[in-house]
Short mmCIF file of C-alpha atoms in Angstrom, two decimals:
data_model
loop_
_atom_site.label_atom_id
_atom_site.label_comp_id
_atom_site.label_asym_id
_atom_site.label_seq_id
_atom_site.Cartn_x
_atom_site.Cartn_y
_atom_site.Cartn_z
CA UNK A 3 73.08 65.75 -81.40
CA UNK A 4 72.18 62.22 -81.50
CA UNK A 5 75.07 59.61 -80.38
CA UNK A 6 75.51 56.16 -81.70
CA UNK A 7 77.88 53.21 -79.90
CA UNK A 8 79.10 50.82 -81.45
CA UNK A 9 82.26 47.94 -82.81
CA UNK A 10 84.88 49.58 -84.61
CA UNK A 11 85.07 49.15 -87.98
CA UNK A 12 87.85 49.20 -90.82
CA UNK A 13 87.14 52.44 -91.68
CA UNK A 14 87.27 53.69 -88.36
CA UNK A 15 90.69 53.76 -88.52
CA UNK A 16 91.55 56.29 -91.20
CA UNK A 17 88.56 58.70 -89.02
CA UNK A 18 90.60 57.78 -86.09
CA UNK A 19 93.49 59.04 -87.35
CA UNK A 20 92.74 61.73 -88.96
CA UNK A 21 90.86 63.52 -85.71
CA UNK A 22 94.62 62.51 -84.35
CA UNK A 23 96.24 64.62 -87.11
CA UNK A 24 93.90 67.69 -86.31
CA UNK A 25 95.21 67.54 -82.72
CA UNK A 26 98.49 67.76 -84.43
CA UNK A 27 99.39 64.19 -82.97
CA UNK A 28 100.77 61.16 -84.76
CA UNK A 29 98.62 58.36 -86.72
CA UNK A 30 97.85 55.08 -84.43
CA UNK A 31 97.23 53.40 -88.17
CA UNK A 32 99.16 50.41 -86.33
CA UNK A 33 97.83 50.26 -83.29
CA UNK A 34 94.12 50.64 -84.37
CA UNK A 35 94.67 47.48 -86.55
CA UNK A 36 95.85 45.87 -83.83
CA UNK A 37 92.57 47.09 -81.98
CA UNK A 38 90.35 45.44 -85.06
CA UNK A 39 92.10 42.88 -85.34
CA UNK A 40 92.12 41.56 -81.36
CA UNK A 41 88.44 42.61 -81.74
CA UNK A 42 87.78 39.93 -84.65
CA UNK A 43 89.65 37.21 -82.59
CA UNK A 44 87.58 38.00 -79.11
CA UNK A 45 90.70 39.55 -77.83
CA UNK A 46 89.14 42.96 -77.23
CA UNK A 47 86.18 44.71 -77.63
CA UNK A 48 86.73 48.01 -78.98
CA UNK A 49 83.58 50.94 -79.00
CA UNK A 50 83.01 53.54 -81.34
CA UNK A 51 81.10 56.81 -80.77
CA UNK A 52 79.53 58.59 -83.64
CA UNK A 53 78.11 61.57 -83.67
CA UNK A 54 76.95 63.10 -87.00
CA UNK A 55 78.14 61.15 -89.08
CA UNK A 56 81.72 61.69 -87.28
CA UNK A 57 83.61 59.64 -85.08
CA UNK A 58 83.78 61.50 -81.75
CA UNK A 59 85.62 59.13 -79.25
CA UNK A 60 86.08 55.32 -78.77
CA UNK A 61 87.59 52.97 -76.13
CA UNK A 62 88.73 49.47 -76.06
CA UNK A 63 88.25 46.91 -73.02
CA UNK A 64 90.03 43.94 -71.97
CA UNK A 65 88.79 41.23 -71.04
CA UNK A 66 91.47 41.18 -68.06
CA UNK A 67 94.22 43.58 -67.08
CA UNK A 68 97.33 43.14 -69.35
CA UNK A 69 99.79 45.07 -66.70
CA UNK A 70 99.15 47.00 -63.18
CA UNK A 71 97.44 45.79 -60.06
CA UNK A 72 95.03 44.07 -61.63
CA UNK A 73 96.98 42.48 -64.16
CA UNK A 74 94.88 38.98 -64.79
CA UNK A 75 92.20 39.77 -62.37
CA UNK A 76 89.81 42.46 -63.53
CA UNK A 77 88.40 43.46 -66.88
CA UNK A 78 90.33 46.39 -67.87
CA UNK A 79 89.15 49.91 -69.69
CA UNK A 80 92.21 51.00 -71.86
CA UNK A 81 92.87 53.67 -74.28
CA UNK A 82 89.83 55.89 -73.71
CA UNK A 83 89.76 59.01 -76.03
CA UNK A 84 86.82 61.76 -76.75
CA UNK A 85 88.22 64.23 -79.39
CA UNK A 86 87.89 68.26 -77.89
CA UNK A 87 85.23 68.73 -80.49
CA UNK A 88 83.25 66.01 -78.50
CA UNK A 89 83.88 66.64 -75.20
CA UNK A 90 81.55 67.41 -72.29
CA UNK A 91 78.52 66.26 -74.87
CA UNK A 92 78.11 63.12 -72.69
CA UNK A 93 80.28 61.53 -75.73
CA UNK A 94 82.66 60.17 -72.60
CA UNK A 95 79.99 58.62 -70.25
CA UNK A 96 78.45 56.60 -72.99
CA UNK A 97 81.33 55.01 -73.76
CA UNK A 98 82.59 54.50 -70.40
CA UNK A 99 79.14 53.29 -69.80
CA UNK A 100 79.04 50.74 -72.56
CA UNK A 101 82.49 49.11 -71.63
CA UNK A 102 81.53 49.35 -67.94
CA UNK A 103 78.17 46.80 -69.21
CA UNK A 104 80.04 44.81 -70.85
CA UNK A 105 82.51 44.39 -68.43
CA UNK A 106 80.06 43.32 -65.48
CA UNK A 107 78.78 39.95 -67.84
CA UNK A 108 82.20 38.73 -66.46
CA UNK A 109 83.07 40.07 -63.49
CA UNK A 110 82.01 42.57 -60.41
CA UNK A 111 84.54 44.98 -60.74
CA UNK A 112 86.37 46.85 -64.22
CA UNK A 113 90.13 48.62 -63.58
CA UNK A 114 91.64 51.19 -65.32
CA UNK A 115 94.84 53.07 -65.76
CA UNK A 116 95.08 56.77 -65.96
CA UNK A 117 98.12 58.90 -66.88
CA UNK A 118 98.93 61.75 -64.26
CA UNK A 119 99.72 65.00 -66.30
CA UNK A 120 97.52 67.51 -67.46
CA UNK A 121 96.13 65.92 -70.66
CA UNK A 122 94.60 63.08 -69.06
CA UNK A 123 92.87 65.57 -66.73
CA UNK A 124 89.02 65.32 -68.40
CA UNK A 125 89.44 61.43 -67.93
CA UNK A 126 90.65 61.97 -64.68
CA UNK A 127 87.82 64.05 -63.52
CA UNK A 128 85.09 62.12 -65.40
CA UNK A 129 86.29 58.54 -63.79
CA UNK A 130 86.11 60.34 -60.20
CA UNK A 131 82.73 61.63 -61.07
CA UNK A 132 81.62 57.98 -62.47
CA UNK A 133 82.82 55.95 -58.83
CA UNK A 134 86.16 54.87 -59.71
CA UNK A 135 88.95 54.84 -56.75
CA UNK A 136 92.56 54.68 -56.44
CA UNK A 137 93.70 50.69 -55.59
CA UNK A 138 95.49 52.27 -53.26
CA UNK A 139 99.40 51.20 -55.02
CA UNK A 140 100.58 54.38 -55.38
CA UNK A 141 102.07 55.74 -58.88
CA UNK A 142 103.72 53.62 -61.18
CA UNK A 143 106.07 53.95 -63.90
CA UNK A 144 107.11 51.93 -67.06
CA UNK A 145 104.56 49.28 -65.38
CA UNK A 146 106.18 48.81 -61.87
CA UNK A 147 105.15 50.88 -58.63
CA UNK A 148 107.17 54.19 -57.76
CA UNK A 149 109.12 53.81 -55.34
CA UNK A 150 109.04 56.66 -52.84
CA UNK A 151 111.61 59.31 -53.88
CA UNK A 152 111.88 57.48 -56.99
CA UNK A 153 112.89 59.80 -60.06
CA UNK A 154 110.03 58.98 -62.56
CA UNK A 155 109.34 61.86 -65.95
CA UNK A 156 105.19 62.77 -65.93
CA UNK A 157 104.46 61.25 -69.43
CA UNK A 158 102.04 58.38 -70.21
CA UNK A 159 104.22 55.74 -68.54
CA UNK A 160 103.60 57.56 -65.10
CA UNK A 161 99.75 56.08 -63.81
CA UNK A 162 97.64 55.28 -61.05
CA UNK A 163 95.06 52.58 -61.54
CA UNK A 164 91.71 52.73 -60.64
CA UNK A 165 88.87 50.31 -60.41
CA UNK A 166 84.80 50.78 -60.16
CA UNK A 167 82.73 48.16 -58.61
CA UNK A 168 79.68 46.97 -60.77
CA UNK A 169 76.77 46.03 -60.66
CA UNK A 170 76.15 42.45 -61.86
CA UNK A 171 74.73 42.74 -65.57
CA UNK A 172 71.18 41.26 -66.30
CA UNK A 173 70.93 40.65 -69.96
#
């Protein structure tokens, strides 16, 4: 299957949404606007994978952290998502890979944010396997470190951040 990276488009967003619906999740129809729209303005850069014809993931990068450890420091990977059909096709690690270039034109190091229950687990294990470590801040929740003994709920508020050094891009 051959793979193509690359901007989002307009009509990315009804694809987007409608690999959402198949997972039985809601629309993003706002939020992917958003995306295109921050993209047009220099905001955000926001990549596509296609794969037959078919949008099979995308992810959007920063060009610093909005919230976290890093907030204002590093270049930040957010809202990374490969759809089942895609997965473990290498659909993950080209877009990862793409961001990650991009993100070493400005700077040595690119963070990331990573939910801790089971349905971030593929991410999880594919940003171990591609170098990226714990900062070493613990959990946090609704954007502030966890407190030890803290009562926290595992949904996508509850993250640990991660960052991968770089090396410096040439072109």
């Amino acid at each position: 299957m051959s793979m193509l990276i690359r901007p989002m488009t307009k009509t990315d967003i009804a694809d987007i949404d409608e690999r959402f619906a198949e997972r039985g999740w809601p629309a993003r129809t706002v939020v992917l606007r958003r995306y295109l729209s921050e993209q047009n303005s220099g905001q955000r850069k926001v990549f596509v994978a296609e794969m037959e014809g078919q949008v099979a993931g995308y992810v959007t990068l920063l060009p610093l952290a909005l919230a976290g450890p890093f907030i204002g420091q590093l270049p930040e990977i957010s809202d990374f998502n490969v759809f089942e059909k895609y997965q473990r096709h290498g659909v993950g690690s080209a877009l990862l890979e793409t961001a990650e270039n991009m993100a070493a034109h400005q700077s040595s190091a690119v963070s990331l944010g990573v939910g801790l229950h089971a349905g971030y687990g593929p991410a999880q294990r594919l940003y171990i396997k591609r170098g990226y470590v714990p900062d070493g801040s613990g959990v946090w929740y609704q954007d502030r470190p966890l407190p030890m003994n803290a009562t926290s709920l595992n949904n996508d508020n509850l993250v640990l951040y991660l960052s991968k050094e770089l090396k410096k891009s040439t072109s």
